[in-house]
Amino acid sequence: MKLASLCWLCCCCHHALVMFRSNTNLNPYPEPSMGKVLANYSIISWGFPLLMLGVAAAFKYKEKDIKISGAQVLAQIVHELNGDDHCWLMEGSAYIWGFLVPAIVLLFCGFYLACQGGGAIKIAAALQVDSRAKNKLIKKRGLQIGLFFKILIVLSTVVGLGTIASVWNVVELWSIYSIAQGVQGLVIALLVSCNCKVLKLYSAPRSSKTRRGSYRNLKDGDDAHRDLGDAD
């Protein structure tokens, strides 16, 4: 699941980069091939982690000299699951080649694509004639790339803590890593909520002008907030 999350994040960064380079306007245009693109992203984001899981399992059973034969393999799996130790994937060559190296590669690709997206934003902004449209483009697309950077930093921190815990193999370090994994989802959810200004929509008083009118979705309400702010 960790590798799948990193793969999906890289796919999001790649899609944003393609959109920024192909569309220099603030208003998005419909994508007729979005279904095909999503299918390709799904194959990559689920297929690559499954492949790495097979690699990790191969290293694990090679280290323990276990023959791949029915009952013995099943008994070993049950023993691993019922053991008091940490996850079998967090030690040895299985961890290094099945998770750590692919995770580092994916994080590097994510940061690279996000940096390229930031450069595409600057180029698109330079092509804008109206300064108001230029500022809107930088702000809107900058928020999106900024969110990707923040999520990448969070995931990099958790992967780093897991690496330290695996190398030193100290109970306290494993505890810190477990806590970081538990808090990771909450931090990312807060980052997404704050980035999309969801909390701002629900925290505004009902008597305020910004809450008047009927919106079909949160995007319409966010656009109304932005328009009122520009008018002020």
PDB file of C-alpha atoms in Angstrom:
ATOM      1  CA  MET A   1       0.000   0.000   0.000  1.00  0.00           C
ATOM      2  CA  LYS A   2       2.889   2.378   0.677  1.00  0.00           C
ATOM      3  CA  LEU A   3       4.340   1.827  -2.780  1.00  0.00           C
ATOM      4  CA  ALA A   4       0.849   2.149  -4.275  1.00  0.00           C
ATOM      5  CA  SER A   5       0.420   5.523  -2.555  1.00  0.00           C
ATOM      6  CA  LEU A   6       3.752   6.706  -3.913  1.00  0.00           C
ATOM      7  CA  CYS A   7       2.871   5.455  -7.404  1.00  0.00           C
ATOM      8  CA  TRP A   8      -0.474   7.292  -7.380  1.00  0.00           C
ATOM      9  CA  LEU A   9       1.223  10.460  -6.165  1.00  0.00           C
ATOM     10  CA  CYS A  10       3.758  10.253  -9.005  1.00  0.00           C
ATOM     11  CA  CYS A  11       0.895   9.727 -11.451  1.00  0.00           C
ATOM     12  CA  CYS A  12      -0.855  12.822 -10.078  1.00  0.00           C
ATOM     13  CA  CYS A  13       2.331  14.862 -10.482  1.00  0.00           C
ATOM     14  CA  HIS A  14       2.773  13.561 -14.032  1.00  0.00           C
ATOM     15  CA  HIS A  15      -0.831  14.347 -14.967  1.00  0.00           C
ATOM     16  CA  ALA A  16      -0.539  17.860 -13.526  1.00  0.00           C
ATOM     17  CA  LEU A  17       2.681  18.420 -15.488  1.00  0.00           C
ATOM     18  CA  VAL A  18       1.046  17.265 -18.739  1.00  0.00           C
ATOM     19  CA  MET A  19      -1.963  19.503 -18.124  1.00  0.00           C
ATOM     20  CA  PHE A  20       0.174  22.537 -17.283  1.00  0.00           C
ATOM     21  CA  ARG A  21       2.266  22.113 -20.420  1.00  0.00           C
ATOM     22  CA  SER A  22      -0.671  21.458 -22.756  1.00  0.00           C
ATOM     23  CA  ASN A  23      -2.963  24.181 -21.394  1.00  0.00           C
ATOM     24  CA  THR A  24      -1.544  27.621 -20.650  1.00  0.00           C
ATOM     25  CA  ASN A  25      -4.982  29.037 -19.774  1.00  0.00           C
ATOM     26  CA  LEU A  26      -6.545  29.073 -16.339  1.00  0.00           C
ATOM     27  CA  ASN A  27      -9.776  27.418 -17.507  1.00  0.00           C
ATOM     28  CA  PRO A  28      -9.328  23.656 -18.022  1.00  0.00           C
ATOM     29  CA  TYR A  29     -10.549  21.936 -21.164  1.00  0.00           C
ATOM     30  CA  PRO A  30     -12.296  18.532 -21.256  1.00  0.00           C
ATOM     31  CA  GLU A  31     -10.123  15.464 -21.646  1.00  0.00           C
ATOM     32  CA  PRO A  32     -11.697  12.959 -24.057  1.00  0.00           C
ATOM     33  CA  SER A  33      -9.060  10.302 -23.285  1.00  0.00           C
ATOM     34  CA  MET A  34      -9.200  10.603 -19.496  1.00  0.00           C
ATOM     35  CA  GLY A  35     -10.581   7.069 -19.146  1.00  0.00           C
ATOM     36  CA  LYS A  36      -7.623   5.605 -21.003  1.00  0.00           C
ATOM     37  CA  VAL A  37      -5.174   7.717 -19.013  1.00  0.00           C
ATOM     38  CA  LEU A  38      -6.758   6.620 -15.727  1.00  0.00           C
ATOM     39  CA  ALA A  39      -6.573   2.978 -16.811  1.00  0.00           C
ATOM     40  CA  ASN A  40      -2.851   3.340 -17.577  1.00  0.00           C
ATOM     41  CA  TYR A  41      -2.234   5.050 -14.248  1.00  0.00           C
ATOM     42  CA  SER A  42      -4.156   2.291 -12.449  1.00  0.00           C
ATOM     43  CA  ILE A  43      -2.098  -0.451 -14.113  1.00  0.00           C
ATOM     44  CA  ILE A  44       1.138   1.276 -13.105  1.00  0.00           C
ATOM     45  CA  SER A  45       0.037   2.192  -9.568  1.00  0.00           C
ATOM     46  CA  TRP A  46      -1.241  -1.289  -8.694  1.00  0.00           C
ATOM     47  CA  GLY A  47       0.954  -3.450 -10.920  1.00  0.00           C
ATOM     48  CA  PHE A  48       4.328  -2.074  -9.803  1.00  0.00           C
ATOM     49  CA  PRO A  49       3.671  -2.601  -6.045  1.00  0.00           C
ATOM     50  CA  LEU A  50       2.468  -6.166  -6.749  1.00  0.00           C
ATOM     51  CA  LEU A  51       5.648  -6.823  -8.700  1.00  0.00           C
ATOM     52  CA  MET A  52       7.794  -5.488  -5.875  1.00  0.00           C
ATOM     53  CA  LEU A  53       5.853  -7.608  -3.386  1.00  0.00           C
ATOM     54  CA  GLY A  54       6.779 -10.677  -5.425  1.00  0.00           C
ATOM     55  CA  VAL A  55      10.421  -9.581  -5.431  1.00  0.00           C
ATOM     56  CA  ALA A  56      10.360  -9.099  -1.651  1.00  0.00           C
ATOM     57  CA  ALA A  57       8.732 -12.501  -1.110  1.00  0.00           C
ATOM     58  CA  ALA A  58      11.367 -14.155  -3.319  1.00  0.00           C
ATOM     59  CA  PHE A  59      14.199 -12.577  -1.307  1.00  0.00           C
ATOM     60  CA  LYS A  60      12.524 -13.515   1.962  1.00  0.00           C
ATOM     61  CA  TYR A  61      12.112 -17.183   1.152  1.00  0.00           C
ATOM     62  CA  LYS A  62      15.578 -17.352  -0.383  1.00  0.00           C
ATOM     63  CA  GLU A  63      17.089 -16.020   2.845  1.00  0.00           C
ATOM     64  CA  LYS A  64      15.304 -18.677   4.901  1.00  0.00           C
ATOM     65  CA  ASP A  65      15.983 -21.475   2.381  1.00  0.00           C
ATOM     66  CA  ILE A  66      12.325 -22.405   2.201  1.00  0.00           C
ATOM     67  CA  LYS A  67      11.226 -24.480  -0.750  1.00  0.00           C
ATOM     68  CA  ILE A  68       8.155 -23.225  -2.553  1.00  0.00           C
ATOM     69  CA  SER A  69       5.918 -26.176  -1.798  1.00  0.00           C
ATOM     70  CA  GLY A  70       2.342 -26.062  -0.534  1.00  0.00           C
ATOM     71  CA  ALA A  71       1.989 -26.951   3.162  1.00  0.00           C
ATOM     72  CA  GLN A  72       5.452 -25.775   4.220  1.00  0.00           C
ATOM     73  CA  VAL A  73       4.952 -22.335   2.694  1.00  0.00           C
ATOM     74  CA  LEU A  74       1.478 -22.025   4.249  1.00  0.00           C
ATOM     75  CA  ALA A  75       2.809 -23.013   7.682  1.00  0.00           C
ATOM     76  CA  GLN A  76       5.588 -20.434   7.404  1.00  0.00           C
ATOM     77  CA  ILE A  77       3.140 -17.685   6.436  1.00  0.00           C
ATOM     78  CA  VAL A  78       0.915 -18.521   9.417  1.00  0.00           C
ATOM     79  CA  HIS A  79       3.961 -18.444  11.690  1.00  0.00           C
ATOM     80  CA  GLU A  80       4.956 -15.021  10.327  1.00  0.00           C
ATOM     81  CA  LEU A  81       1.477 -13.606  10.860  1.00  0.00           C
ATOM     82  CA  ASN A  82       1.138 -14.963  14.398  1.00  0.00           C
ATOM     83  CA  GLY A  83       4.626 -13.883  15.463  1.00  0.00           C
ATOM     84  CA  ASP A  84       5.320 -11.044  17.841  1.00  0.00           C
ATOM     85  CA  ASP A  85       7.847  -9.404  15.532  1.00  0.00           C
ATOM     86  CA  HIS A  86       7.249  -6.552  13.134  1.00  0.00           C
ATOM     87  CA  CYS A  87       6.216  -6.889   9.499  1.00  0.00           C
ATOM     88  CA  TRP A  88       8.263  -9.454   7.552  1.00  0.00           C
ATOM     89  CA  LEU A  89       8.830  -6.865   4.830  1.00  0.00           C
ATOM     90  CA  MET A  90      10.768  -4.532   7.152  1.00  0.00           C
ATOM     91  CA  GLU A  91      14.051  -6.437   7.342  1.00  0.00           C
ATOM     92  CA  GLY A  92      16.825  -7.874   5.210  1.00  0.00           C
ATOM     93  CA  SER A  93      17.136  -7.891   1.443  1.00  0.00           C
ATOM     94  CA  ALA A  94      13.358  -8.132   1.081  1.00  0.00           C
ATOM     95  CA  TYR A  95      13.007  -4.688   2.631  1.00  0.00           C
ATOM     96  CA  ILE A  96      15.903  -3.150   0.710  1.00  0.00           C
ATOM     97  CA  TRP A  97      15.038  -4.400  -2.785  1.00  0.00           C
ATOM     98  CA  GLY A  98      11.314  -4.934  -2.365  1.00  0.00           C
ATOM     99  CA  PHE A  99      10.446  -1.596  -0.754  1.00  0.00           C
ATOM    100  CA  LEU A 100      13.255   0.835   0.107  1.00  0.00           C
ATOM    101  CA  VAL A 101      14.934   1.118  -3.304  1.00  0.00           C
ATOM    102  CA  PRO A 102      11.606   1.373  -5.229  1.00  0.00           C
ATOM    103  CA  ALA A 103      10.321   3.907  -2.670  1.00  0.00           C
ATOM    104  CA  ILE A 104      13.434   6.080  -3.079  1.00  0.00           C
ATOM    105  CA  VAL A 105      13.089   5.930  -6.867  1.00  0.00           C
ATOM    106  CA  LEU A 106       9.410   6.884  -6.680  1.00  0.00           C
ATOM    107  CA  LEU A 107      10.091   9.739  -4.265  1.00  0.00           C
ATOM    108  CA  PHE A 108      12.817  11.041  -6.537  1.00  0.00           C
ATOM    109  CA  CYS A 109      10.453  10.852  -9.534  1.00  0.00           C
ATOM    110  CA  GLY A 110       7.722  12.608  -7.548  1.00  0.00           C
ATOM    111  CA  PHE A 111       9.963  15.501  -6.529  1.00  0.00           C
ATOM    112  CA  TYR A 112      11.349  15.767 -10.070  1.00  0.00           C
ATOM    113  CA  LEU A 113       7.874  15.883 -11.656  1.00  0.00           C
ATOM    114  CA  ALA A 114       6.697  18.402  -9.055  1.00  0.00           C
ATOM    115  CA  CYS A 115       9.701  20.644  -9.796  1.00  0.00           C
ATOM    116  CA  GLN A 116       9.000  20.347 -13.505  1.00  0.00           C
ATOM    117  CA  GLY A 117       5.390  21.307 -12.811  1.00  0.00           C
ATOM    118  CA  GLY A 118       6.549  24.399 -10.949  1.00  0.00           C
ATOM    119  CA  GLY A 119       8.660  25.372 -13.956  1.00  0.00           C
ATOM    120  CA  ALA A 120       5.681  24.833 -16.280  1.00  0.00           C
ATOM    121  CA  ILE A 121       3.620  27.186 -14.091  1.00  0.00           C
ATOM    122  CA  LYS A 122       6.224  29.942 -14.468  1.00  0.00           C
ATOM    123  CA  ILE A 123       6.299  29.501 -18.242  1.00  0.00           C
ATOM    124  CA  ALA A 124       2.496  29.569 -18.491  1.00  0.00           C
ATOM    125  CA  ALA A 125       2.338  32.647 -16.268  1.00  0.00           C
ATOM    126  CA  ALA A 126       4.876  34.455 -18.441  1.00  0.00           C
ATOM    127  CA  LEU A 127       2.585  33.956 -21.460  1.00  0.00           C
ATOM    128  CA  GLN A 128      -0.351  35.706 -19.778  1.00  0.00           C
ATOM    129  CA  VAL A 129      -1.049  39.254 -20.925  1.00  0.00           C
ATOM    130  CA  ASP A 130      -3.417  40.201 -18.119  1.00  0.00           C
ATOM    131  CA  SER A 131      -1.643  40.535 -14.773  1.00  0.00           C
ATOM    132  CA  ARG A 132      -4.800  39.504 -12.922  1.00  0.00           C
ATOM    133  CA  ALA A 133      -5.044  36.255 -14.900  1.00  0.00           C
ATOM    134  CA  LYS A 134      -1.329  35.707 -14.340  1.00  0.00           C
ATOM    135  CA  ASN A 135      -1.673  36.010 -10.571  1.00  0.00           C
ATOM    136  CA  LYS A 136      -4.695  33.690 -10.534  1.00  0.00           C
ATOM    137  CA  LEU A 137      -2.846  31.075 -12.574  1.00  0.00           C
ATOM    138  CA  ILE A 138       0.199  31.175 -10.309  1.00  0.00           C
ATOM    139  CA  LYS A 139      -1.934  30.977  -7.180  1.00  0.00           C
ATOM    140  CA  LYS A 140      -4.264  28.199  -8.334  1.00  0.00           C
ATOM    141  CA  ARG A 141      -1.674  25.933  -9.910  1.00  0.00           C
ATOM    142  CA  GLY A 142       0.877  26.778  -7.239  1.00  0.00           C
ATOM    143  CA  LEU A 143      -1.489  25.444  -4.587  1.00  0.00           C
ATOM    144  CA  GLN A 144      -1.746  22.153  -6.454  1.00  0.00           C
ATOM    145  CA  ILE A 145       2.006  21.699  -6.856  1.00  0.00           C
ATOM    146  CA  GLY A 146       2.536  22.874  -3.280  1.00  0.00           C
ATOM    147  CA  LEU A 147       0.186  20.162  -2.043  1.00  0.00           C
ATOM    148  CA  PHE A 148       2.156  17.515  -3.928  1.00  0.00           C
ATOM    149  CA  PHE A 149       5.394  18.765  -2.372  1.00  0.00           C
ATOM    150  CA  LYS A 150       3.913  18.648   1.132  1.00  0.00           C
ATOM    151  CA  ILE A 151       2.601  15.095   0.700  1.00  0.00           C
ATOM    152  CA  LEU A 152       5.955  13.992  -0.713  1.00  0.00           C
ATOM    153  CA  ILE A 153       7.733  15.448   2.325  1.00  0.00           C
ATOM    154  CA  VAL A 154       5.364  13.628   4.699  1.00  0.00           C
ATOM    155  CA  LEU A 155       5.819  10.300   2.908  1.00  0.00           C
ATOM    156  CA  SER A 156       9.598  10.808   2.739  1.00  0.00           C
ATOM    157  CA  THR A 157       9.691  11.400   6.487  1.00  0.00           C
ATOM    158  CA  VAL A 158       7.757   8.200   7.215  1.00  0.00           C
ATOM    159  CA  VAL A 159       9.952   6.159   4.859  1.00  0.00           C
ATOM    160  CA  GLY A 160      13.060   7.633   6.504  1.00  0.00           C
ATOM    161  CA  LEU A 161      11.819   6.721   9.985  1.00  0.00           C
ATOM    162  CA  GLY A 162      11.070   3.192   8.798  1.00  0.00           C
ATOM    163  CA  THR A 163      14.578   2.889   7.378  1.00  0.00           C
ATOM    164  CA  ILE A 164      16.168   4.043  10.629  1.00  0.00           C
ATOM    165  CA  ALA A 165      14.028   1.625  12.645  1.00  0.00           C
ATOM    166  CA  SER A 166      14.898  -1.265  10.325  1.00  0.00           C
ATOM    167  CA  VAL A 167      18.643  -0.564  10.447  1.00  0.00           C
ATOM    168  CA  TRP A 168      18.966  -0.014  14.210  1.00  0.00           C
ATOM    169  CA  ASN A 169      16.178  -2.439  15.173  1.00  0.00           C
ATOM    170  CA  VAL A 170      15.377  -0.706  18.470  1.00  0.00           C
ATOM    171  CA  VAL A 171      11.952  -0.962  20.076  1.00  0.00           C
ATOM    172  CA  GLU A 172      11.719   2.789  20.663  1.00  0.00           C
ATOM    173  CA  LEU A 173      12.448   3.503  17.003  1.00  0.00           C
ATOM    174  CA  TRP A 174       9.804   1.017  15.897  1.00  0.00           C
ATOM    175  CA  SER A 175       7.339   2.761  18.201  1.00  0.00           C
ATOM    176  CA  ILE A 176       8.135   6.148  16.661  1.00  0.00           C
ATOM    177  CA  TYR A 177       7.733   4.669  13.186  1.00  0.00           C
ATOM    178  CA  SER A 178       4.369   3.131  14.095  1.00  0.00           C
ATOM    179  CA  ILE A 179       3.132   6.444  15.495  1.00  0.00           C
ATOM    180  CA  ALA A 180       4.319   8.274  12.366  1.00  0.00           C
ATOM    181  CA  GLN A 181       2.421   5.819  10.185  1.00  0.00           C
ATOM    182  CA  GLY A 182      -0.731   6.351  12.228  1.00  0.00           C
ATOM    183  CA  VAL A 183      -0.491  10.138  12.095  1.00  0.00           C
ATOM    184  CA  GLN A 184       0.456  10.163   8.398  1.00  0.00           C
ATOM    185  CA  GLY A 185      -3.119   9.764   7.124  1.00  0.00           C
ATOM    186  CA  LEU A 186      -4.447  12.499   9.411  1.00  0.00           C
ATOM    187  CA  VAL A 187      -1.715  14.945   8.348  1.00  0.00           C
ATOM    188  CA  ILE A 188      -2.342  14.320   4.646  1.00  0.00           C
ATOM    189  CA  ALA A 189      -6.107  14.710   5.124  1.00  0.00           C
ATOM    190  CA  LEU A 190      -5.558  18.066   6.852  1.00  0.00           C
ATOM    191  CA  LEU A 191      -3.171  19.194   4.105  1.00  0.00           C
ATOM    192  CA  VAL A 192      -5.721  18.372   1.404  1.00  0.00           C
ATOM    193  CA  SER A 193      -8.565  20.047   3.325  1.00  0.00           C
ATOM    194  CA  CYS A 194      -6.596  23.227   3.946  1.00  0.00           C
ATOM    195  CA  ASN A 195      -5.274  23.306   0.384  1.00  0.00           C
ATOM    196  CA  CYS A 196      -8.783  22.974  -1.103  1.00  0.00           C
ATOM    197  CA  LYS A 197     -10.179  25.521   1.399  1.00  0.00           C
ATOM    198  CA  VAL A 198     -12.886  23.086   2.427  1.00  0.00           C
ATOM    199  CA  LEU A 199     -12.717  24.205   6.052  1.00  0.00           C
ATOM    200  CA  LYS A 200     -13.096  27.853   4.998  1.00  0.00           C
ATOM    201  CA  LEU A 201     -16.401  27.110   3.268  1.00  0.00           C
ATOM    202  CA  TYR A 202     -17.899  25.456   6.342  1.00  0.00           C
ATOM    203  CA  SER A 203     -16.433  27.877   8.888  1.00  0.00           C
ATOM    204  CA  ALA A 204     -17.901  31.010   7.271  1.00  0.00           C
ATOM    205  CA  PRO A 205     -21.005  32.361   9.068  1.00  0.00           C
ATOM    206  CA  ARG A 206     -24.311  31.772   7.311  1.00  0.00           C
ATOM    207  CA  SER A 207     -25.156  35.476   7.448  1.00  0.00           C
ATOM    208  CA  SER A 208     -22.021  36.335   5.465  1.00  0.00           C
ATOM    209  CA  LYS A 209     -22.275  37.323   1.843  1.00  0.00           C
ATOM    210  CA  THR A 210     -19.913  34.546   0.929  1.00  0.00           C
ATOM    211  CA  ARG A 211     -22.502  31.926   1.913  1.00  0.00           C
ATOM    212  CA  ARG A 212     -25.382  33.399  -0.101  1.00  0.00           C
ATOM    213  CA  GLY A 213     -26.450  31.776  -3.318  1.00  0.00           C
ATOM    214  CA  SER A 214     -26.778  28.150  -4.321  1.00  0.00           C
ATOM    215  CA  TYR A 215     -23.681  26.183  -5.296  1.00  0.00           C
ATOM    216  CA  ARG A 216     -23.708  22.892  -7.139  1.00  0.00           C
ATOM    217  CA  ASN A 217     -20.404  21.777  -5.633  1.00  0.00           C
ATOM    218  CA  LEU A 218     -17.498  22.959  -3.483  1.00  0.00           C
ATOM    219  CA  LYS A 219     -15.652  24.303  -6.525  1.00  0.00           C
ATOM    220  CA  ASP A 220     -18.496  26.741  -7.282  1.00  0.00           C
ATOM    221  CA  GLY A 221     -18.444  27.945  -3.698  1.00  0.00           C
ATOM    222  CA  ASP A 222     -14.678  28.348  -3.792  1.00  0.00           C
ATOM    223  CA  ASP A 223     -14.948  30.357  -7.023  1.00  0.00           C
ATOM    224  CA  ALA A 224     -17.575  32.573  -5.391  1.00  0.00           C
ATOM    225  CA  HIS A 225     -15.234  33.196  -2.452  1.00  0.00           C
ATOM    226  CA  ARG A 226     -12.438  34.111  -4.822  1.00  0.00           C
ATOM    227  CA  ASP A 227     -14.596  36.468  -6.890  1.00  0.00           C
ATOM    228  CA  LEU A 228     -15.816  38.286  -3.802  1.00  0.00           C
ATOM    229  CA  GLY A 229     -12.258  38.584  -2.566  1.00  0.00           C
ATOM    230  CA  ASP A 230     -11.153  40.086  -5.870  1.00  0.00           C
ATOM    231  CA  ALA A 231     -14.076  42.539  -5.789  1.00  0.00           C
ATOM    232  CA  ASP A 232     -13.058  43.688  -2.319  1.00  0.00           C
TER     233      ASP A 232
END
